[in-house]
JSON list of C-alpha atoms and ligand atoms in Angstrom, two decimals:
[
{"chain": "A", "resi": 1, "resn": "UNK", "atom": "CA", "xyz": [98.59, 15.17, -134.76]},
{"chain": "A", "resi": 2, "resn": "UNK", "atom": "CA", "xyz": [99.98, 16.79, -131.28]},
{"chain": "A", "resi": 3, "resn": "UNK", "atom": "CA", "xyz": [99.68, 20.62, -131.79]},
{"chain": "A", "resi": 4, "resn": "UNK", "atom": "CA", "xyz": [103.26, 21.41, -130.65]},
{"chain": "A", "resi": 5, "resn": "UNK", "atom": "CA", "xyz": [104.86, 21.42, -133.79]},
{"chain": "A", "resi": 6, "resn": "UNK", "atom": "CA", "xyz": [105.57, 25.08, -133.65]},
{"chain": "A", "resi": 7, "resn": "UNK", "atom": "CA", "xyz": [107.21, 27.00, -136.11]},
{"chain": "A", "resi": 8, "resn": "UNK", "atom": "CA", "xyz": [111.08, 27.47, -135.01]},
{"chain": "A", "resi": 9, "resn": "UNK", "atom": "CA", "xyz": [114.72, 29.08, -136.13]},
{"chain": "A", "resi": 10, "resn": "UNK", "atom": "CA", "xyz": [117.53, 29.30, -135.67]},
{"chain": "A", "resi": 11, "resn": "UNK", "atom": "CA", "xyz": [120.09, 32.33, -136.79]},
{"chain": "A", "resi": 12, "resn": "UNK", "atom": "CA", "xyz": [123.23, 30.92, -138.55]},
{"chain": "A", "resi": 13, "resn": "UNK", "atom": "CA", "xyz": [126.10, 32.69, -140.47]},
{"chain": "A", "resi": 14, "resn": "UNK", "atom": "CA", "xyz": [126.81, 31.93, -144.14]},
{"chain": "A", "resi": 15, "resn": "UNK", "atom": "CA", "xyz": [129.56, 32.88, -146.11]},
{"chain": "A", "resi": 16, "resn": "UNK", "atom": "CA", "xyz": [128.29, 33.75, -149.41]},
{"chain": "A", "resi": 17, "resn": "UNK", "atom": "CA", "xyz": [130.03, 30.68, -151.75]},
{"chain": "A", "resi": 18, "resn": "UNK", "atom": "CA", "xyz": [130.56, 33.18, -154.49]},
{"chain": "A", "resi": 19, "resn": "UNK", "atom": "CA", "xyz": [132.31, 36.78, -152.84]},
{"chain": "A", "resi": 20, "resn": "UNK", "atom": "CA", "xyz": [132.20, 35.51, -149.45]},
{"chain": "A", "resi": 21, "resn": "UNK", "atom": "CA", "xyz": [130.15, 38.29, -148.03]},
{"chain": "A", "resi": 22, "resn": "UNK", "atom": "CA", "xyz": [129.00, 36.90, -144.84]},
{"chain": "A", "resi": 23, "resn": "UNK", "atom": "CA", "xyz": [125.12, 36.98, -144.06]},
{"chain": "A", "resi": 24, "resn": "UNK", "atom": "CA", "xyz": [122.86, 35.82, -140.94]},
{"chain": "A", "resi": 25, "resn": "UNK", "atom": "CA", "xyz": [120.25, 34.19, -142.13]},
{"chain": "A", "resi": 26, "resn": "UNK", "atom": "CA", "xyz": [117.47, 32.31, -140.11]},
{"chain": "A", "resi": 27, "resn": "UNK", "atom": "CA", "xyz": [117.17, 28.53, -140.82]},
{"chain": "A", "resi": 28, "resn": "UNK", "atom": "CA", "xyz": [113.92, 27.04, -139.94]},
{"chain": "A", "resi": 29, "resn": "UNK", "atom": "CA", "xyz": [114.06, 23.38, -137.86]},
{"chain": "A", "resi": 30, "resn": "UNK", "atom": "CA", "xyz": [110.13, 23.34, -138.84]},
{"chain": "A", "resi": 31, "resn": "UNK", "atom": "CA", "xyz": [107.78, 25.60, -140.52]},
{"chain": "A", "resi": 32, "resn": "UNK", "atom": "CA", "xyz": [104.45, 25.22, -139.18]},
{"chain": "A", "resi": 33, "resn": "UNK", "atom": "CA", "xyz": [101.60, 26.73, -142.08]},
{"chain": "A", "resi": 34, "resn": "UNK", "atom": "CA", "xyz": [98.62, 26.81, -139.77]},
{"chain": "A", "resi": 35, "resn": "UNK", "atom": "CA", "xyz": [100.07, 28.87, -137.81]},
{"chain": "A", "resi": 36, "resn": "UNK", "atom": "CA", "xyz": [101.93, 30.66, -140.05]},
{"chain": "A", "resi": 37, "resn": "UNK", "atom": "CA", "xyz": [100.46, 30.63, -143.38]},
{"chain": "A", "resi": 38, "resn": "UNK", "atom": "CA", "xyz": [102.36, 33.03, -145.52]},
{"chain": "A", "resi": 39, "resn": "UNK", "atom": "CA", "xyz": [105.70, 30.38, -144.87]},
{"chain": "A", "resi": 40, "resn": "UNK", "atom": "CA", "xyz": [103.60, 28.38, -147.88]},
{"chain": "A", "resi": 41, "resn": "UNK", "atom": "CA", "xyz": [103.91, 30.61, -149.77]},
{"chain": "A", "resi": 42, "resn": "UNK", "atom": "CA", "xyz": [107.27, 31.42, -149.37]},
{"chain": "A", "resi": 43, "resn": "UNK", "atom": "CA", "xyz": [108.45, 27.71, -149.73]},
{"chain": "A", "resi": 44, "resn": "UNK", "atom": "CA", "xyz": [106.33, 27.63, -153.46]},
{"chain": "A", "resi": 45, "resn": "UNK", "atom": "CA", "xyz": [107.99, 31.14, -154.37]},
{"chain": "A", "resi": 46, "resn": "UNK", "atom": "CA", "xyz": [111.59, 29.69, -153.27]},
{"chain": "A", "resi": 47, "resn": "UNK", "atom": "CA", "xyz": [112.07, 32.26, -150.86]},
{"chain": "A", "resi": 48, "resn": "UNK", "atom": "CA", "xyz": [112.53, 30.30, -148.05]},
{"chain": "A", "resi": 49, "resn": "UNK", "atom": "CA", "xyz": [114.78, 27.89, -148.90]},
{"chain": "A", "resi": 50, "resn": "UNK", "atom": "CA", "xyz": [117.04, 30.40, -150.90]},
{"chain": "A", "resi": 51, "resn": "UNK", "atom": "CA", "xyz": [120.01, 32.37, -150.15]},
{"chain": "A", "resi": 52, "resn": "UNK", "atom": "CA", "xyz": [120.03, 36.06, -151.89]},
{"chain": "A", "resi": 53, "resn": "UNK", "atom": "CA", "xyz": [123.60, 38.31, -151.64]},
{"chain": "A", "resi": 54, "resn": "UNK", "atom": "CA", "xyz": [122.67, 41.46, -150.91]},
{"chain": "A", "resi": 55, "resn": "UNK", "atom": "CA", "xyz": [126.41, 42.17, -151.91]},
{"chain": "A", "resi": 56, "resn": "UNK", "atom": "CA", "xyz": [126.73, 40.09, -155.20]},
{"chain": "A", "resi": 57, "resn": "UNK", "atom": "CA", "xyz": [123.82, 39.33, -156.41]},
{"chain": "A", "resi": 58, "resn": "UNK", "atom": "CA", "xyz": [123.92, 35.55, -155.63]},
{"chain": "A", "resi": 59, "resn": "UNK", "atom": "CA", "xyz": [120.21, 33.46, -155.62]},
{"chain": "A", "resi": 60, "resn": "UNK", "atom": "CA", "xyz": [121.06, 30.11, -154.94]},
{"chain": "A", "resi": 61, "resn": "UNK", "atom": "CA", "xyz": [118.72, 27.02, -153.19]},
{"chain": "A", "resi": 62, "resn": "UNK", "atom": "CA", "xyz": [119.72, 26.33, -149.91]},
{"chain": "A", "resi": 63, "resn": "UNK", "atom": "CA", "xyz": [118.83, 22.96, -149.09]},
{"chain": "A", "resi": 64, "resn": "UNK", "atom": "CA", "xyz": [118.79, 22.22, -144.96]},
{"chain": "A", "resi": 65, "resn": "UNK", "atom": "CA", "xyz": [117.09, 19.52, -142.61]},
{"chain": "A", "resi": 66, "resn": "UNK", "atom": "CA", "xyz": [113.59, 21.00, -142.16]},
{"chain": "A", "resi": 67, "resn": "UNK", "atom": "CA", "xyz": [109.63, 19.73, -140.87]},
{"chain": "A", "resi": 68, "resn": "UNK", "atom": "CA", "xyz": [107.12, 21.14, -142.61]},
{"chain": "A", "resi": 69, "resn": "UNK", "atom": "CA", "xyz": [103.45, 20.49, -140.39]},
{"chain": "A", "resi": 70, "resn": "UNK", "atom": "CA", "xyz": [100.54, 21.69, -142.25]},
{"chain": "A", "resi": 71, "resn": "UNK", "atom": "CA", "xyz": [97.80, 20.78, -139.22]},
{"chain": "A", "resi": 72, "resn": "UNK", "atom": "CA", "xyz": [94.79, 21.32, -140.99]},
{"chain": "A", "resi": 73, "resn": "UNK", "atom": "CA", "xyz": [95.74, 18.81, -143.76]},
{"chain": "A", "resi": 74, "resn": "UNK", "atom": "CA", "xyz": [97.35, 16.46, -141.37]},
{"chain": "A", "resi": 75, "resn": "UNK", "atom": "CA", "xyz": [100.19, 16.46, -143.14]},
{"chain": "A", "resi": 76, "resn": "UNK", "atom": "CA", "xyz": [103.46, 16.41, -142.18]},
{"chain": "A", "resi": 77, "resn": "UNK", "atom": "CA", "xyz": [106.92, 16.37, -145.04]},
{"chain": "A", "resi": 78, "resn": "UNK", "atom": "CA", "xyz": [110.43, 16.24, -143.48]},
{"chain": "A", "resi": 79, "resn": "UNK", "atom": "CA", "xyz": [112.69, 17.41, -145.99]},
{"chain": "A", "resi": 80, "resn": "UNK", "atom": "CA", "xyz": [116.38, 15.85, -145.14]},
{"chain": "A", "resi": 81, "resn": "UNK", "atom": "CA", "xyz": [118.91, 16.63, -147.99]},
{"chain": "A", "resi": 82, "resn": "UNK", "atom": "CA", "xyz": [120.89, 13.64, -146.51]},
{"chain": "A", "resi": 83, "resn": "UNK", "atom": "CA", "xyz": [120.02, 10.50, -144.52]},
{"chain": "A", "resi": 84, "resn": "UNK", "atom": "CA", "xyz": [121.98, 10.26, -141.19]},
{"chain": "A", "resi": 85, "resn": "UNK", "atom": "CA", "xyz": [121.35, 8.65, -137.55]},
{"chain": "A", "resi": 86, "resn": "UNK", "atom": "CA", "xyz": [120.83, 11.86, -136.27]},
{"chain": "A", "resi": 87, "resn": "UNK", "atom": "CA", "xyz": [117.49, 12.38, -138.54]},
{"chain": "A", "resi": 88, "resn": "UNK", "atom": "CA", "xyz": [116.35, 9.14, -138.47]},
{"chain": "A", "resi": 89, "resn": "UNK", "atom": "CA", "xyz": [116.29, 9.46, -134.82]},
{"chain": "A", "resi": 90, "resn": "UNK", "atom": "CA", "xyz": [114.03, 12.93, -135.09]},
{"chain": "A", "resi": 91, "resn": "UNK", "atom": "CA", "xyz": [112.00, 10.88, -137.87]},
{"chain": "A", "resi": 92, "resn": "UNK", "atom": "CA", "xyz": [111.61, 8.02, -135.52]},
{"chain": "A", "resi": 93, "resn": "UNK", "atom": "CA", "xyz": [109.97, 9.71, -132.54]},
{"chain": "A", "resi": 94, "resn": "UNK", "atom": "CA", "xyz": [108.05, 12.39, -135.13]},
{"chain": "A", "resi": 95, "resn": "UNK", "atom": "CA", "xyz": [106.66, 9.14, -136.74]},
{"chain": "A", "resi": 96, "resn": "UNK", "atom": "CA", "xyz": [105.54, 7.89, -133.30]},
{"chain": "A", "resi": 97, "resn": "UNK", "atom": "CA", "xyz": [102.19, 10.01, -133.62]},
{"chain": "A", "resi": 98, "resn": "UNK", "atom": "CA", "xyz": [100.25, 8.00, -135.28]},
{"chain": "A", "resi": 99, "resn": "UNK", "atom": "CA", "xyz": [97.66, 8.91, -138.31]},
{"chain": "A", "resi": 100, "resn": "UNK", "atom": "CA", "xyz": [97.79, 11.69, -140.75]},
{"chain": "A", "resi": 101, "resn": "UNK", "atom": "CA", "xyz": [100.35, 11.79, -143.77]},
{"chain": "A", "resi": 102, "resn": "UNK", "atom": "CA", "xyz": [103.41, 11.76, -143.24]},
{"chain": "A", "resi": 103, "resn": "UNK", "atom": "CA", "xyz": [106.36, 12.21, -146.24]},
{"chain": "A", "resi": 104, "resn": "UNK", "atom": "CA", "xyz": [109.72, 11.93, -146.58]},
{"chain": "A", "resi": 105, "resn": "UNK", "atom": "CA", "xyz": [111.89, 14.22, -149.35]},
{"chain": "A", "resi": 106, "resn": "UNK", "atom": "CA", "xyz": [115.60, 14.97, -150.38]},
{"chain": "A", "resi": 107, "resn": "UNK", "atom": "CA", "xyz": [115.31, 18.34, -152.22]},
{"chain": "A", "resi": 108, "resn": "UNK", "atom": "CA", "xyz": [113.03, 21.16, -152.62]},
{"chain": "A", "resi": 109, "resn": "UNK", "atom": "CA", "xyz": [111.16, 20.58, -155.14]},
{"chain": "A", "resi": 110, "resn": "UNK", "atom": "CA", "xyz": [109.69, 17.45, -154.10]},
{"chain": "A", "resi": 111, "resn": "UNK", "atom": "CA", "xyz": [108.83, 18.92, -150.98]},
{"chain": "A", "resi": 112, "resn": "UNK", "atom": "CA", "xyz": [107.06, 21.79, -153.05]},
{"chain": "A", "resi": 113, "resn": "UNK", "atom": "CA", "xyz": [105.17, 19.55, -155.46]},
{"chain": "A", "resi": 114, "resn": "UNK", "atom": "CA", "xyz": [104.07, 17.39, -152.08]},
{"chain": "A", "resi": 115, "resn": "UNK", "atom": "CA", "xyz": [102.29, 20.96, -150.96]},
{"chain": "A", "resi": 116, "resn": "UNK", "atom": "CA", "xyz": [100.93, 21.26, -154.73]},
{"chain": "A", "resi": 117, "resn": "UNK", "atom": "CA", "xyz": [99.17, 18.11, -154.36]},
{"chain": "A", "resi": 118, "resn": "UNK", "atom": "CA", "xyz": [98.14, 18.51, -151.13]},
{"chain": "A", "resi": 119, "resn": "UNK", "atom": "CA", "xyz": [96.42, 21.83, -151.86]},
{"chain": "A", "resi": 120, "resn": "UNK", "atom": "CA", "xyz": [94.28, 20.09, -154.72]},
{"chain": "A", "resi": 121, "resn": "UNK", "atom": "CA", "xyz": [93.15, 17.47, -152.78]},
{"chain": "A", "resi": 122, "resn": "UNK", "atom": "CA", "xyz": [95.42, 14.67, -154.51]},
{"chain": "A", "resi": 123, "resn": "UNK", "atom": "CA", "xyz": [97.20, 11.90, -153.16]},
{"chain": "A", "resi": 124, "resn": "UNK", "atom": "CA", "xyz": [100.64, 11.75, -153.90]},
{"chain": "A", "resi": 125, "resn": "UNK", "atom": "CA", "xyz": [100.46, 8.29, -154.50]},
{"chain": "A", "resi": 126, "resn": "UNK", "atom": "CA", "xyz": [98.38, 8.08, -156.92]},
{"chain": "A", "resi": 127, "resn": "UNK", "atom": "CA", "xyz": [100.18, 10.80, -159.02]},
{"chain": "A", "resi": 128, "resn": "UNK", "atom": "CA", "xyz": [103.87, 8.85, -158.58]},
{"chain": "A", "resi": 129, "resn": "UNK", "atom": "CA", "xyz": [101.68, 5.62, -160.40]},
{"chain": "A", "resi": 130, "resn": "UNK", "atom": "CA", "xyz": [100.61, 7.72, -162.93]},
{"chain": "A", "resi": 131, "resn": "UNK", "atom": "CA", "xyz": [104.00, 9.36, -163.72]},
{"chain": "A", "resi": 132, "resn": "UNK", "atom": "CA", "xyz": [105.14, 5.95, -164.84]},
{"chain": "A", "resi": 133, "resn": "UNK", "atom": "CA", "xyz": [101.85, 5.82, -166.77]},
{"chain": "A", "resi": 134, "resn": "UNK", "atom": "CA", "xyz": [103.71, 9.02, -168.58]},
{"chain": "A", "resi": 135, "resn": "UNK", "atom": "CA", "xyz": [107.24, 7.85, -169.03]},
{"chain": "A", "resi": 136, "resn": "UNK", "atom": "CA", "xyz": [105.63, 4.56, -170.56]},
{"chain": "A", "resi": 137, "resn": "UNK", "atom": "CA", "xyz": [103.58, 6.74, -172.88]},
{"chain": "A", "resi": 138, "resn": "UNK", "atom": "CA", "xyz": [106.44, 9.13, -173.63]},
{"chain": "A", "resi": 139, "resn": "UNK", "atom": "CA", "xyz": [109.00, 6.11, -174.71]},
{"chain": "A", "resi": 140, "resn": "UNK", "atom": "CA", "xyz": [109.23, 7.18, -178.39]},
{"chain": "A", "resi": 141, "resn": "UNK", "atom": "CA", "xyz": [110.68, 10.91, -177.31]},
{"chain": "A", "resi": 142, "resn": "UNK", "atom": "CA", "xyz": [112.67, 9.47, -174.74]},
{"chain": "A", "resi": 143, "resn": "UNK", "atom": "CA", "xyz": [114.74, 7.15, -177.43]},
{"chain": "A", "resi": 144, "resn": "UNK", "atom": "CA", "xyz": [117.65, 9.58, -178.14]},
{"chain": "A", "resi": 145, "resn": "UNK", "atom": "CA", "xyz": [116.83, 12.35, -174.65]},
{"chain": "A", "resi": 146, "resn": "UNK", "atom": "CA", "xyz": [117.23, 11.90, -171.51]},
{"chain": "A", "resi": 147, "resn": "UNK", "atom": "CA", "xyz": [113.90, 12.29, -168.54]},
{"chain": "A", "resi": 148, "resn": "UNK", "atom": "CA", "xyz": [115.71, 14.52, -166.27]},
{"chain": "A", "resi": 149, "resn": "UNK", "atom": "CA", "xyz": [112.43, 14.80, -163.96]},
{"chain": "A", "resi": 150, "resn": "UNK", "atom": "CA", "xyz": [108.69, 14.82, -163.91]},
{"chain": "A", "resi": 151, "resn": "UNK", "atom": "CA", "xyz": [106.57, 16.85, -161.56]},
{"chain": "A", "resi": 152, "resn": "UNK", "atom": "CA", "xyz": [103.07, 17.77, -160.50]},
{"chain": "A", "resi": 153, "resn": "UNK", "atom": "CA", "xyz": [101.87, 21.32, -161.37]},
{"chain": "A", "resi": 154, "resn": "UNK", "atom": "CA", "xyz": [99.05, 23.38, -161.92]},
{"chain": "A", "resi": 155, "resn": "UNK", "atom": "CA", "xyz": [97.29, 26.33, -162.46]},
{"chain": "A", "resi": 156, "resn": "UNK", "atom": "CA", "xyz": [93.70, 27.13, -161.60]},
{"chain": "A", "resi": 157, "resn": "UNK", "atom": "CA", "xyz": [91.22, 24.36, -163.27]},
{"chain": "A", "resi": 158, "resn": "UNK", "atom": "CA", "xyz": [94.64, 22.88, -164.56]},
{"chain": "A", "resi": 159, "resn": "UNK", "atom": "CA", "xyz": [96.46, 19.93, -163.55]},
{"chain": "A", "resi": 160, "resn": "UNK", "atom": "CA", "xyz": [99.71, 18.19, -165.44]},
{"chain": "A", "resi": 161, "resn": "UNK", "atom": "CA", "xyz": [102.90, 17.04, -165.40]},
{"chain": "A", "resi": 162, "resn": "UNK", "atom": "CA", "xyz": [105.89, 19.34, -166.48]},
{"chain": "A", "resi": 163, "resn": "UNK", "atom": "CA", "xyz": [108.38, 16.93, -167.95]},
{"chain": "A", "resi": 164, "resn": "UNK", "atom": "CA", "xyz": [112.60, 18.20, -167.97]},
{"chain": "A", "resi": 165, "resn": "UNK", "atom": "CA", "xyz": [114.51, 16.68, -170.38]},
{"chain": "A", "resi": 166, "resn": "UNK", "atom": "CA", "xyz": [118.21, 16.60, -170.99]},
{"chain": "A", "resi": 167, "resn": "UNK", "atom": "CA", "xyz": [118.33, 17.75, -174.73]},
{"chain": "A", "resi": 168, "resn": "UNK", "atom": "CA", "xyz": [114.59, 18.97, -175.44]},
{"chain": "A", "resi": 169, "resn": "UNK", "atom": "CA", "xyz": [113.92, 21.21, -172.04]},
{"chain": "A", "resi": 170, "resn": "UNK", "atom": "CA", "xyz": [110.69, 21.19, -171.03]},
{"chain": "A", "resi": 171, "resn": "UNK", "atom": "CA", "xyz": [107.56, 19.66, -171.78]},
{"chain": "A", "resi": 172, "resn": "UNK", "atom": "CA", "xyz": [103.99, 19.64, -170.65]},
{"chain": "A", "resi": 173, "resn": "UNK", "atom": "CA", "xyz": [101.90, 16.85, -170.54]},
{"chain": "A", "resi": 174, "resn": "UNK", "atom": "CA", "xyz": [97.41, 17.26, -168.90]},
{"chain": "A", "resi": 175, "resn": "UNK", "atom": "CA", "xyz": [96.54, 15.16, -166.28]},
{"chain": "A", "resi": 176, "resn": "UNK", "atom": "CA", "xyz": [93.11, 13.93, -166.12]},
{"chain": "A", "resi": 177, "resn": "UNK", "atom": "CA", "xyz": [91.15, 13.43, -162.78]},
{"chain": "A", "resi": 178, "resn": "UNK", "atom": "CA", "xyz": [89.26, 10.79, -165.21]},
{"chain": "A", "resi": 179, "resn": "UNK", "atom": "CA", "xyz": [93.01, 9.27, -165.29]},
{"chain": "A", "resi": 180, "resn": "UNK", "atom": "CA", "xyz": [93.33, 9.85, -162.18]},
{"chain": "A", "resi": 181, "resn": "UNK", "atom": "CA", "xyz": [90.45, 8.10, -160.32]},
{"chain": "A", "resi": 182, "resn": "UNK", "atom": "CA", "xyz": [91.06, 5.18, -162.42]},
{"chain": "A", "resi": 183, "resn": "UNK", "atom": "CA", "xyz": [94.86, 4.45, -161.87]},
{"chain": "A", "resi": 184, "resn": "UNK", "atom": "CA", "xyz": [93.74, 5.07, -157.92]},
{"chain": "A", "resi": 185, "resn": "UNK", "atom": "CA", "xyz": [90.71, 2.29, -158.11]},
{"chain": "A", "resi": 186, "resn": "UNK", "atom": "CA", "xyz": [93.09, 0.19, -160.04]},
{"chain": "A", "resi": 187, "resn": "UNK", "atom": "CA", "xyz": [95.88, 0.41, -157.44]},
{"chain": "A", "resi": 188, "resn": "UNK", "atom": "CA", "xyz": [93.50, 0.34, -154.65]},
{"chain": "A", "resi": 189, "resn": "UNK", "atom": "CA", "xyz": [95.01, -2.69, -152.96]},
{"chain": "A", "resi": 190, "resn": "UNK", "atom": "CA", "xyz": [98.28, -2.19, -154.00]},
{"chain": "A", "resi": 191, "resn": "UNK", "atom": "CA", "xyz": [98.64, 1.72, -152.55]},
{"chain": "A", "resi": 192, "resn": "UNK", "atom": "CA", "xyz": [96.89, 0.20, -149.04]},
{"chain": "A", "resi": 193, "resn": "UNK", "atom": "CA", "xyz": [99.44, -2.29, -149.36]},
{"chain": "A", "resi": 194, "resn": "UNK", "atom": "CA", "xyz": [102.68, -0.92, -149.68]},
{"chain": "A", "resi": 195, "resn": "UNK", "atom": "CA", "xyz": [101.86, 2.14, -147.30]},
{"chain": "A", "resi": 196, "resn": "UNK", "atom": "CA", "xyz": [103.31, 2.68, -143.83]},
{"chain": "A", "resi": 197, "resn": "UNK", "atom": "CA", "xyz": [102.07, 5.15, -140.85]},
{"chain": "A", "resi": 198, "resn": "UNK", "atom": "CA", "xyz": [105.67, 6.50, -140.98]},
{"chain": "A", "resi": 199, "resn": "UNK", "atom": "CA", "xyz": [107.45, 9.16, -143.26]},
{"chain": "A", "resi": 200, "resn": "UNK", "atom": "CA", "xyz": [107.89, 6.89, -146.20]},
{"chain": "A", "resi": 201, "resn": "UNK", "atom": "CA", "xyz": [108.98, 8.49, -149.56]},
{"chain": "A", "resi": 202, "resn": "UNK", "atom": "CA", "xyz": [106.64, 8.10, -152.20]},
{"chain": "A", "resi": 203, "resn": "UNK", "atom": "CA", "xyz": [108.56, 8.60, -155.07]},
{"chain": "A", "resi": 204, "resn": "UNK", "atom": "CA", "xyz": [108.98, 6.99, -158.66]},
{"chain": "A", "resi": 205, "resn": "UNK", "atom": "CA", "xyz": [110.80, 3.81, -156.80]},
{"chain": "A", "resi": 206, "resn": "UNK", "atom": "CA", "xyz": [108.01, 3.13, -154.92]},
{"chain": "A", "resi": 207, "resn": "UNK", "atom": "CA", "xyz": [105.09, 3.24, -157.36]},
{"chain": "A", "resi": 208, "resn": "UNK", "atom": "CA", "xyz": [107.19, 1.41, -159.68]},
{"chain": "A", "resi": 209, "resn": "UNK", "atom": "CA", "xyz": [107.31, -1.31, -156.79]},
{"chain": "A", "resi": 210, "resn": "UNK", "atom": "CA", "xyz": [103.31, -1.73, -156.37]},
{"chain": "A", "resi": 211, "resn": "UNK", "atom": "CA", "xyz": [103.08, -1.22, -160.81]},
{"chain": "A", "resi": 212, "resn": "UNK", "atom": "CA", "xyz": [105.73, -3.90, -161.16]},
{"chain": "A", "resi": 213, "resn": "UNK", "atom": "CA", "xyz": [105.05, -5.97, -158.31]},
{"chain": "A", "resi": 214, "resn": "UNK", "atom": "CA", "xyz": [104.38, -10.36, -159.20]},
{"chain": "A", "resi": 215, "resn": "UNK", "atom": "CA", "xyz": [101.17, -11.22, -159.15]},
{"chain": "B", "resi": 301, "resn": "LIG", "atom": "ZN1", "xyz": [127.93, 37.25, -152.71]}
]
C-alpha cells in the first residue's frame, strides 16, 4: 500500500438543519490512523462524523464520502453514503494498488464495526457468515419482531453480536472464536472464492451468497 494516503480536509459551511446557525466544520476526504492515530478514536466515539450546535444543542451523524487508510493493518474502508460515477472513479484507481484489504461501506456504523474487527484480529468475512449463523438461530424471536441490524462488538476478552430489533430493542448474543474458526475452515473455499482485490462490500448479501450458493 503506497504511503501517500495522507490525512486531508477540507473546511465547508453547514447550516445547522434544526436553528440554522451556520458552522465551519472540517470534512475529511481521508483519515489516515497511522499517522494520525487519535482520528480512530474519534470515528468509534462518533466525533468525527458528527455535527454538534454549539447554538442549539443539535448532535446529529453526518454521513460524507470519506477513505479511511489504516497502513499498519493494510487496510483500507471507503465509506460512500451513495454510489455515483464520481466515486467509483476514486474507487477505481484507489483499488489499482494491489494487496491489502480493501472495504466498501454506506453508513457509519459499518465503517466502525469494520475498525472493531480489524483491531481484534478478525476477518470481516468470516463474522458476516456467522451473522446468518445468528439470524438462523434467532428465528423463533424473530416470528412477530423485526431484525433491524446485527453488529460486531466487544469489550476486553469479549466478543458478540449486539442484535436491534424493531419491537424488543436490543439484544446481545457471545461470539465464540471456537465458532469462529470453524465457520472460517468451513467456508475456506467459498470466502477465497467469492473475494476480489478491490473494495468489495462484505456485508450480509454477500455471505449469504457463498452460505447459499449450489453445490
Ligand atoms: Zn442548531
Amino acid at each position: 500500500m503506497s504511503e501517500n494516503y495522507r490525512t486531508e480536509y477540507i473546511m465547508d459551511e453547514l447550516a445547522c438543519p434544526k436553528c440554522g446557525h451556520k458552522h465551519i466544520l472540517k470534512k475529511y476526504g481521508t483519515v489516515n490512523v497511522t499517522e494520525k492515530k487519535k482520528m480512530k478514536e474519534k470515528i468509534l466515539k462518533n466525533e468525527l462524523f458528527a455535527f454538534r450546535c454549539e447554538e442549539c444543542g443539535l448532535h446529529a451523524p453526518l454521513t460524507y464520502d470519506c477513505l479511511y487508510v489504516d497502513h499498519k493493518k493494510k487496510l483500507m474502508i471507503y465509506l460512500a453514503p451513495v454510489m455515483t460515477g464520481e466515486v467509483q472513479e476514486r474507487l477505481d484507481s484507489l483499488g489499482a494498488v494491489k494487496g491489502g484489504t480493501k472495504r466498501l461501506v454506506d453508513n457509519i456504523n459499518d465503517l466502525k464495526e469494520k475498525i472493531m474487527i480489524a483491531d481484534n484480529h478478525l476477518d470481516d468475512r468470516v463474522i458476516e457468515l456467522l451473522k446468518i449463523m445468528v439470524i438462523n438461530q434467532i428465528k423463533e424471536e424473530m416470528k412477530d419482531d423485526n431484525l433491524v441490524d446485527i453488529l460486531f462488538d466487544y469489550s476486553p476478552g469479549n466478543l458478540w453480536f449486539i442484535l436491534f430489533f424493531e419491537k424488543k430493542g436490543m439484544g446481545r448474543i457471545p461470539l465464540s472464536l471456537e465458532n469462529y474458526r470453524q465457520i472460517e475452515r468451513q467456508y475456506r473455499m467459498g470466502i477465497l472464492d467469492f473475494s476480489r482485490d478491490d473494495f468489495m462490500k462484505v456485508d450480509l448479501e454477500w455471505a449469504g451468497r457463498i452460505m447459499f450458493r449450489p453445490n
